[in-house]
Short mmCIF file of C-alpha atoms in Angstrom, two decimals:
data_model
loop_
_atom_site.label_atom_id
_atom_site.label_comp_id
_atom_site.label_asym_id
_atom_site.label_seq_id
_atom_site.Cartn_x
_atom_site.Cartn_y
_atom_site.Cartn_z
CA UNK A 130 5.52 -5.48 -14.36
CA UNK A 131 2.22 -4.24 -13.02
CA UNK A 132 2.56 -0.93 -14.88
CA UNK A 133 3.23 -2.78 -18.15
CA UNK A 134 0.03 -4.78 -17.65
CA UNK A 135 -1.99 -1.63 -16.95
CA UNK A 136 -0.61 0.09 -20.07
CA UNK A 137 -1.33 -2.97 -22.20
CA UNK A 138 -4.93 -3.45 -21.04
CA UNK A 139 -5.78 0.21 -21.56
CA UNK A 140 -4.25 0.15 -25.04
CA UNK A 141 -6.14 -3.00 -26.06
CA UNK A 142 -9.51 -2.27 -24.38
CA UNK A 143 -12.57 -2.69 -26.58
CA UNK A 144 -15.92 -1.13 -25.71
CA UNK A 145 -18.49 -3.71 -24.64
CA UNK A 146 -15.95 -6.37 -23.63
CA UNK A 147 -14.38 -7.22 -20.28
CA UNK A 148 -10.71 -6.40 -20.79
CA UNK A 149 -7.94 -8.26 -18.98
CA UNK A 150 -4.20 -8.15 -19.71
CA UNK A 151 -1.44 -10.42 -18.52
CA UNK A 152 2.28 -9.77 -18.59
CA UNK A 153 4.97 -12.31 -17.90
CA UNK A 154 8.62 -11.44 -17.24
CA UNK A 155 11.15 -14.11 -18.13
CA UNK A 156 14.49 -14.91 -16.53
CA UNK A 157 16.10 -13.05 -19.48
CA UNK A 158 14.19 -9.93 -18.30
CA UNK A 159 11.97 -9.92 -21.38
CA UNK A 160 8.29 -8.99 -21.08
CA UNK A 161 5.45 -10.64 -23.00
CA UNK A 162 1.85 -9.46 -22.98
CA UNK A 163 -1.42 -11.22 -23.57
CA UNK A 164 -4.98 -9.99 -23.68
CA UNK A 165 -8.37 -11.54 -23.04
CA UNK A 166 -11.41 -9.79 -24.40
CA UNK A 167 -14.20 -11.73 -22.75
CA UNK A 168 -17.25 -12.14 -24.88
CA UNK A 169 -20.68 -12.15 -23.29
CA UNK A 170 -21.72 -15.62 -24.45
CA UNK A 171 -20.15 -18.74 -23.08
CA UNK A 172 -16.48 -19.42 -22.60
CA UNK A 173 -15.14 -18.57 -26.03
CA UNK A 174 -11.98 -16.79 -25.02
CA UNK A 175 -8.52 -17.59 -23.69
CA UNK A 176 -7.18 -15.97 -20.54
CA UNK A 177 -4.68 -13.12 -20.69
CA UNK A 178 -2.08 -14.80 -18.48
CA UNK A 179 -2.05 -17.92 -20.62
CA UNK A 180 -1.82 -15.81 -23.77
CA UNK A 181 1.20 -13.96 -22.34
CA UNK A 182 2.88 -17.26 -21.45
CA UNK A 183 2.12 -18.71 -24.88
CA UNK A 184 3.63 -15.62 -26.51
CA UNK A 185 6.84 -16.05 -24.49
CA UNK A 186 6.99 -19.74 -25.37
CA UNK A 187 6.34 -18.97 -29.03
CA UNK A 188 9.36 -16.66 -28.96
CA UNK A 189 11.48 -19.45 -27.44
CA UNK A 190 11.80 -17.68 -24.08
CA UNK A 191 10.65 -20.49 -21.81
CA UNK A 192 12.23 -19.64 -18.44
CA UNK A 193 9.43 -17.67 -16.80
CA UNK A 194 9.97 -15.48 -13.74
CA UNK A 195 6.84 -13.50 -12.73
CA UNK A 196 3.28 -13.13 -14.02
CA UNK A 197 0.58 -10.55 -13.31
CA UNK A 198 -2.94 -10.09 -14.70
CA UNK A 199 -5.09 -6.95 -14.46
CA UNK A 200 -8.70 -6.16 -15.26
CA UNK A 201 -9.60 -2.75 -16.67
CA UNK A 202 -12.62 -0.76 -15.49
CA UNK A 203 -13.13 1.92 -18.16
CA UNK A 204 -16.02 3.62 -16.37
CA UNK A 205 -13.56 5.12 -13.87
CA UNK A 206 -10.28 4.32 -15.66
CA UNK A 207 -8.73 2.03 -13.09
CA UNK A 208 -7.27 -1.48 -13.02
CA UNK A 209 -7.25 -4.25 -10.46
CA UNK A 210 -5.03 -7.30 -10.19
CA UNK A 211 -6.99 -10.48 -10.86
CA UNK A 212 -5.99 -13.97 -9.85
CA UNK A 213 -5.50 -16.78 -12.37
CA UNK A 214 -8.38 -19.13 -13.09
CA UNK A 215 -8.13 -22.87 -12.51
CA UNK A 216 -7.32 -23.72 -16.13
CA UNK A 217 -4.52 -21.16 -16.15
CA UNK A 218 -3.15 -22.46 -12.86
CA UNK A 219 -2.96 -25.95 -14.34
CA UNK A 220 -1.10 -24.66 -17.42
CA UNK A 221 1.24 -22.49 -15.33
CA UNK A 222 2.11 -25.50 -13.20
CA UNK A 223 4.22 -26.78 -16.08
CA UNK A 224 6.33 -23.62 -16.04
CA UNK A 225 7.44 -23.51 -12.41
CA UNK A 226 9.37 -22.17 -10.66
CA UNK A 227 7.26 -19.07 -11.26
CA UNK A 228 6.17 -16.15 -9.12
CA UNK A 229 2.70 -14.61 -9.45
CA UNK A 230 1.44 -11.23 -8.28
CA UNK A 231 -1.93 -11.85 -6.62
CA UNK A 232 -4.65 -9.87 -4.90
CA UNK A 233 -5.05 -11.36 -1.43
CA UNK A 234 -8.14 -9.66 -0.01
CA UNK A 235 -7.12 -6.25 -1.33
CA UNK A 236 -3.39 -6.60 -0.64
CA UNK A 237 -1.02 -7.27 -3.53
CA UNK A 238 1.54 -9.99 -2.89
CA UNK A 239 4.11 -11.81 -4.94
CA UNK A 240 3.95 -15.51 -4.18
CA UNK A 241 5.58 -18.66 -5.45
CA UNK A 242 3.19 -20.33 -7.86
CA UNK A 243 3.06 -23.56 -5.84
CA UNK A 244 1.13 -21.62 -3.15
CA UNK A 245 -1.77 -21.19 -5.60
CA UNK A 246 -2.21 -24.86 -6.44
CA UNK A 247 -0.75 -26.99 -3.64
CA UNK A 248 -2.43 -30.28 -4.61
CA UNK A 249 -2.10 -30.02 -8.38
CA UNK A 250 -2.81 -32.83 -10.81
CA UNK A 251 0.40 -33.61 -12.68
#
């Protein structure tokens, strides 16, 4: 899953934009990708993880299993796992049970989504 996200973000990277890719695996073992090319003025983009989830839902594959998001650093050609923003966490809440690969102080872990938003507004 992580490798698919790395491949996707490198393929979709655009010079001058912060590039993030998300990949979600569904219970049917299908993979859906999403990209976020952050623009440098205001919040005029949609997060990669949400875009991946929306792509899966658009295809009718709504039983999600695991999600990961990575940020690409083209200056030295490496990627790092990034954790979902608050808006994404609220959206993902509606698609649990779901596992998420997170960066916990430099250590990658797969956690149940409920650990990320224990007192969620429903």
